[in-house]
Amino acid sequence: MSHDILVLYYSRTGHTAQLARLIARGIEEVPGMHARLRQVPPVAPVTEVAQPPEPEDGAPYATRQDLADCLGLALGSPTRFGNMAAPLKYFLDGTGAEWASGTLVGKPAAVFTATSSMHGGQETTLLSMALPLLHHGMLLLGLPYTEPALSATQGGGTPYGASHVSGSHGERSIDEHERELARALGRRLADTARKLAGLA
Ligand SMILES: Cc1cc2nc3c(=O)[nH]c(=O)nc-3n(C[C@H](O)[C@H](O)[C@H](O)COP(=O)(O)O)c2cc1C
C-alpha cells in the first residue's frame, strides 16, 4: 500500500515550488509517510504544442496514476489575478475520469499559493483550488489558530492554507512564519491521511 501524499503544483518563478518542498518536509516528519512531489506542465497559446516528456527542472510531471496512488493531496499554484494559474486548472479539467470513478473521494487535501503582494488575492486563490477538490469529494484541511505562527505572521500563512508573499520583484524569501505554517500544513495533511487510512 502506498503511503504517499501527492504534493502537486505549478510554479513559474519558483516561489510556489519552494512552498511545495516545505510542505513535503512536513509530510515526511510524520512517521511512515512519504511526499511525492509532482508538477503540472505549462500550457501554450496553442495547447497542442508538445512539452518535453520531462521538465528541465523541478519535480516530474504528474500522471493520473499519482492521483490514484496517493493517500492525500496538497495542491499549489501561484496567484494569477486572484485565481489559480491556467496550467493547474487545465490539469484539473482533465480529471473527469477520476471524478467519475471517485478516485479522490474521502482523501484529505490542502492548498497553497504565492502572491507578489500582501493583499493580492491569496485567500481567493486558495478557495479557487478548494472548489474542484470538493467536487472530487476530498476532505479539505486548513490551518488552525493553535499554530502560533498564524497569529504572528506579517507575511503569508492563512487559515485556508499555506502561502507566501514573494514581493513585487520576487525579492522576498520565505520567512520563518510562512515556513513553519507550510510545514505544519504538510504534517497535518499526512497525519490525517495516516489516521483515515488506518495506519495510526
Ligand atoms: C499573469 C499574472 C497574474 C498575477 N496576478 C497576481 C495577483 O492577482 N496578485 C498578486 O499578488 N500577484 C500576482 N501575480 C504575481 C505572482 O502570483 C507571484 O509572482 C508569485 O510569487 C509567483 O509564483 P511562482 O514563483 O511560483 O511562479 C501574477 C503574476 C502573473 C504572471
Tab-separated table of N, CA, C and O in Angstrom, residues 126-190:
chain	number	residue	atom	x	y	z
A	126	LEU	N	-6.674	30.333	-2.904
A	126	LEU	CA	-6.769	29.100	-2.117
A	126	LEU	C	-8.170	28.511	-2.234
A	126	LEU	O	-8.339	27.299	-2.420
A	127	LEU	N	-9.162	29.366	-2.148
A	127	LEU	CA	-10.542	28.860	-2.268
A	127	LEU	C	-10.822	28.361	-3.683
A	127	LEU	O	-11.544	27.386	-3.872
A	128	SER	N	-10.230	29.017	-4.697
A	128	SER	CA	-10.457	28.555	-6.081
A	128	SER	C	-9.903	27.147	-6.275
A	128	SER	O	-10.450	26.364	-7.053
A	129	MET	N	-8.841	26.830	-5.574
A	129	MET	CA	-8.289	25.465	-5.682
A	129	MET	C	-9.096	24.479	-4.849
A	129	MET	O	-9.149	23.285	-5.163
A	130	ALA	N	-9.727	24.974	-3.779
A	130	ALA	CA	-10.542	24.082	-2.938
A	130	ALA	C	-11.794	23.611	-3.685
A	130	ALA	O	-12.249	22.482	-3.482
A	131	LEU	N	-12.332	24.468	-4.568
A	131	LEU	CA	-13.608	24.136	-5.222
A	131	LEU	C	-13.561	22.815	-5.992
A	131	LEU	O	-14.383	21.925	-5.751
A	132	PRO	N	-12.625	22.640	-6.946
A	132	PRO	CA	-12.606	21.348	-7.660
A	132	PRO	C	-12.324	20.172	-6.736
A	132	PRO	O	-12.807	19.059	-6.999
A	133	LEU	N	-11.573	20.404	-5.669
A	133	LEU	CA	-11.276	19.296	-4.758
A	133	LEU	C	-12.534	18.865	-4.002
A	133	LEU	O	-12.723	17.677	-3.716
A	134	LEU	N	-13.403	19.824	-3.709
A	134	LEU	CA	-14.693	19.474	-3.088
A	134	LEU	C	-15.551	18.664	-4.067
A	134	LEU	O	-16.205	17.697	-3.676
A	135	HIS	N	-15.523	19.048	-5.346
A	135	HIS	CA	-16.261	18.262	-6.341
A	135	HIS	C	-15.725	16.837	-6.430
A	135	HIS	O	-16.473	15.897	-6.716
A	136	HIS	N	-14.443	16.698	-6.189
A	136	HIS	CA	-13.826	15.365	-6.206
A	136	HIS	C	-14.111	14.587	-4.914
A	136	HIS	O	-13.660	13.451	-4.774
A	137	GLY	N	-14.802	15.225	-3.971
A	137	GLY	CA	-15.144	14.514	-2.730
A	137	GLY	C	-14.033	14.469	-1.712
A	137	GLY	O	-14.057	13.638	-0.790
A	138	MET	N	-13.059	15.381	-1.870
A	138	MET	CA	-11.936	15.370	-0.925
A	138	MET	C	-12.322	16.067	0.376
A	138	MET	O	-13.281	16.846	0.426
A	139	LEU	N	-11.559	15.792	1.440
A	139	LEU	CA	-11.815	16.379	2.757
A	139	LEU	C	-10.808	17.515	2.952
A	139	LEU	O	-9.615	17.265	3.129
A	140	LEU	N	-11.286	18.747	2.884
A	140	LEU	CA	-10.393	19.912	2.903
A	140	LEU	C	-9.892	20.234	4.305
A	140	LEU	O	-10.694	20.330	5.234
A	141	LEU	N	-8.593	20.427	4.412
A	141	LEU	CA	-7.968	20.816	5.679
A	141	LEU	C	-7.387	22.211	5.543
A	141	LEU	O	-6.798	22.541	4.508
A	142	GLY	N	-7.506	23.007	6.589
A	142	GLY	CA	-6.818	24.291	6.633
A	142	GLY	C	-5.799	24.280	7.749
A	142	GLY	O	-5.297	23.220	8.128
A	143	LEU	N	-5.490	25.485	8.235
A	143	LEU	CA	-4.550	25.610	9.355
A	143	LEU	C	-5.294	26.177	10.568
A	143	LEU	O	-5.971	27.204	10.439
A	144	PRO	N	-5.158	25.548	11.734
A	144	PRO	CA	-5.847	26.046	12.929
A	144	PRO	C	-5.040	27.152	13.631
A	144	PRO	O	-3.809	27.193	13.515
A	145	TYR	N	-5.733	28.019	14.363
A	145	TYR	CA	-5.053	29.111	15.086
A	145	TYR	C	-4.266	28.620	16.302
A	145	TYR	O	-3.626	29.421	16.981
A	146	THR	N	-4.309	27.314	16.562
A	146	THR	CA	-3.399	26.766	17.577
A	146	THR	C	-1.963	26.756	17.055
A	146	THR	O	-1.033	26.501	17.814
A	147	GLU	N	-1.785	27.016	15.760
A	147	GLU	CA	-0.437	27.228	15.212
A	147	GLU	C	-0.044	28.672	15.529
A	147	GLU	O	-0.620	29.607	14.951
A	148	PRO	N	0.928	28.894	16.432
A	148	PRO	CA	1.254	30.266	16.845
A	148	PRO	C	1.624	31.181	15.676
A	148	PRO	O	1.309	32.376	15.683
A	149	ALA	N	2.253	30.622	14.646
A	149	ALA	CA	2.703	31.446	13.513
A	149	ALA	C	1.537	32.080	12.763
A	149	ALA	O	1.712	33.113	12.097
A	150	LEU	N	0.355	31.497	12.888
A	150	LEU	CA	-0.792	32.036	12.157
A	150	LEU	C	-1.206	33.409	12.704
A	150	LEU	O	-1.682	34.269	11.958
A	151	SER	N	-1.023	33.611	13.988
A	151	SER	CA	-1.329	34.922	14.579
A	151	SER	C	-0.147	35.870	14.472
A	151	SER	O	-0.325	37.089	14.461
A	152	ALA	N	1.061	35.312	14.383
A	152	ALA	CA	2.265	36.154	14.408
A	152	ALA	C	2.683	36.635	13.023
A	152	ALA	O	3.398	37.630	12.901
A	153	THR	N	2.227	35.970	11.963
A	153	THR	CA	2.788	36.260	10.631
A	153	THR	C	2.524	37.698	10.177
A	153	THR	O	1.445	38.246	10.388
A	154	GLN	N	3.543	38.264	9.545
A	154	GLN	CA	3.421	39.568	8.889
A	154	GLN	C	3.460	39.391	7.369
A	154	GLN	O	3.504	40.363	6.618
A	155	GLY	N	3.493	38.146	6.931
A	155	GLY	CA	3.522	37.847	5.504
A	155	GLY	C	2.400	36.901	5.143
A	155	GLY	O	1.234	37.183	5.394
A	156	GLY	N	2.745	35.740	4.577
A	156	GLY	CA	1.737	34.755	4.204
A	156	GLY	C	1.387	33.823	5.346
A	156	GLY	O	1.895	33.966	6.465
A	157	GLY	N	0.512	32.854	5.019
A	157	GLY	CA	0.030	31.908	6.023
A	157	GLY	C	-1.388	32.278	6.393
A	157	GLY	O	-1.613	33.359	6.948
A	158	THR	N	-2.350	31.414	6.045
A	158	THR	CA	-3.764	31.725	6.260
A	158	THR	C	-4.473	30.493	6.819
A	158	THR	O	-3.967	29.375	6.668
A	159	PRO	N	-5.665	30.680	7.407
A	159	PRO	CA	-6.421	29.505	7.852
A	159	PRO	C	-6.892	28.636	6.693
A	159	PRO	O	-7.285	27.486	6.889
A	160	TYR	N	-6.852	29.173	5.467
A	160	TYR	CA	-7.318	28.412	4.300
A	160	TYR	C	-6.215	27.569	3.670
A	160	TYR	O	-6.483	26.751	2.787
A	161	GLY	N	-4.974	27.806	4.074
A	161	GLY	CA	-3.860	27.049	3.515
A	161	GLY	C	-2.562	27.829	3.657
A	161	GLY	O	-2.551	28.964	4.143
A	162	ALA	N	-1.468	27.218	3.212
A	162	ALA	CA	-0.151	27.857	3.323
A	162	ALA	C	0.030	28.860	2.191
A	162	ALA	O	-0.521	28.683	1.100
A	163	SER	N	0.824	29.918	2.468
A	163	SER	CA	1.056	30.909	1.413
A	163	SER	C	2.331	31.690	1.685
A	163	SER	O	2.881	31.659	2.785
A	164	HIS	N	2.745	32.393	0.621
A	164	HIS	CA	3.984	33.166	0.677
A	164	HIS	C	3.798	34.453	-0.109
A	164	HIS	O	3.202	34.435	-1.200
A	165	VAL	N	4.294	35.555	0.445
A	165	VAL	CA	4.312	36.831	-0.278
A	165	VAL	C	5.711	36.997	-0.855
A	165	VAL	O	6.689	37.103	-0.106
A	166	SER	N	5.816	37.001	-2.192
A	166	SER	CA	7.140	36.956	-2.823
A	166	SER	C	7.718	38.325	-3.146
A	166	SER	O	8.894	38.428	-3.501
A	167	GLY	N	6.905	39.391	-3.047
A	167	GLY	CA	7.386	40.738	-3.357
A	167	GLY	C	7.207	41.074	-4.826
A	167	GLY	O	7.143	40.174	-5.673
A	168	SER	N	7.155	42.375	-5.125
A	168	SER	CA	6.809	42.782	-6.494
A	168	SER	C	7.849	42.356	-7.519
A	168	SER	O	7.549	42.227	-8.704
A	169	HIS	N	9.107	42.115	-7.070
A	169	HIS	CA	10.138	41.630	-7.993
A	169	HIS	C	10.633	40.240	-7.591
A	169	HIS	O	11.750	39.855	-7.948
A	170	GLY	N	9.820	39.541	-6.802
A	170	GLY	CA	10.215	38.193	-6.366
A	170	GLY	C	11.375	38.203	-5.399
A	170	GLY	O	12.059	37.199	-5.203
A	171	GLU	N	11.600	39.356	-4.739
A	171	GLU	CA	12.797	39.520	-3.917
A	171	GLU	C	12.638	38.993	-2.489
A	171	GLU	O	13.614	38.862	-1.760
A	172	ARG	N	11.406	38.672	-2.099
A	172	ARG	CA	11.176	38.320	-0.697
A	172	ARG	C	11.300	36.799	-0.515
A	172	ARG	O	10.613	36.034	-1.178
A	173	SER	N	12.190	36.386	0.387
A	173	SER	CA	12.343	34.955	0.683
A	173	SER	C	11.231	34.507	1.615
A	173	SER	O	10.621	35.321	2.314
A	174	ILE	N	11.018	33.204	1.654
A	174	ILE	CA	10.045	32.656	2.592
A	174	ILE	C	10.527	32.946	4.013
A	174	ILE	O	11.679	32.654	4.345
A	175	ASP	N	9.668	33.571	4.815
A	175	ASP	CA	10.088	33.928	6.175
A	175	ASP	C	9.771	32.801	7.149
A	175	ASP	O	9.148	31.803	6.800
A	176	GLU	N	10.175	32.995	8.405
A	176	GLU	CA	10.084	31.878	9.366
A	176	GLU	C	8.633	31.464	9.625
A	176	GLU	O	8.340	30.279	9.800
A	177	HIS	N	7.702	32.421	9.633
A	177	HIS	CA	6.304	32.059	9.897
A	177	HIS	C	5.690	31.332	8.705
A	177	HIS	O	4.969	30.342	8.868
A	178	GLU	N	5.978	31.821	7.509
A	178	GLU	CA	5.490	31.135	6.301
A	178	GLU	C	6.037	29.703	6.249
A	178	GLU	O	5.317	28.759	5.895
A	179	ARG	N	7.322	29.574	6.593
A	179	ARG	CA	7.970	28.260	6.565
A	179	ARG	C	7.312	27.314	7.580
A	179	ARG	O	6.960	26.183	7.260
A	180	GLU	N	7.126	27.814	8.790
A	180	GLU	CA	6.553	26.977	9.852
A	180	GLU	C	5.129	26.537	9.482
A	180	GLU	O	4.736	25.388	9.698
A	181	LEU	N	4.363	27.453	8.895
A	181	LEU	CA	2.974	27.124	8.548
A	181	LEU	C	2.908	26.135	7.378
A	181	LEU	O	2.031	25.258	7.346
A	182	ALA	N	3.825	26.244	6.427
A	182	ALA	CA	3.851	25.273	5.321
A	182	ALA	C	4.174	23.882	5.853
A	182	ALA	O	3.530	22.887	5.484
A	183	ARG	N	5.146	23.803	6.727
A	183	ARG	CA	5.496	22.501	7.308
A	183	ARG	C	4.349	21.954	8.149
A	183	ARG	O	4.056	20.755	8.125
A	184	ALA	N	3.707	22.844	8.912
A	184	ALA	CA	2.574	22.414	9.749
A	184	ALA	C	1.445	21.864	8.888
A	184	ALA	O	0.796	20.868	9.247
A	185	LEU	N	1.220	22.484	7.735
A	185	LEU	CA	0.157	22.002	6.845
A	185	LEU	C	0.503	20.605	6.317
A	185	LEU	O	-0.358	19.719	6.262
A	186	GLY	N	1.759	20.415	5.944
A	186	GLY	CA	2.201	19.091	5.485
A	186	GLY	C	2.035	18.043	6.571
A	186	GLY	O	1.534	16.938	6.310
A	187	ARG	N	2.433	18.390	7.787
A	187	ARG	CA	2.291	17.437	8.913
A	187	ARG	C	0.825	17.100	9.143
A	187	ARG	O	0.453	15.951	9.334
A	188	ARG	N	-0.021	18.127	9.138
A	188	ARG	CA	-1.445	17.925	9.420
A	188	ARG	C	-2.089	17.028	8.350
A	188	ARG	O	-2.885	16.140	8.655
A	189	LEU	N	-1.710	17.287	7.109
A	189	LEU	CA	-2.248	16.503	5.997
A	189	LEU	C	-1.813	15.038	6.112
A	189	LEU	O	-2.631	14.117	5.988
A	190	ALA	N	-0.527	14.822	6.352
A	190	ALA	CA	-0.012	13.445	6.435
A	190	ALA	C	-0.577	12.723	7.649
A	190	ALA	O	-0.926	11.534	7.573
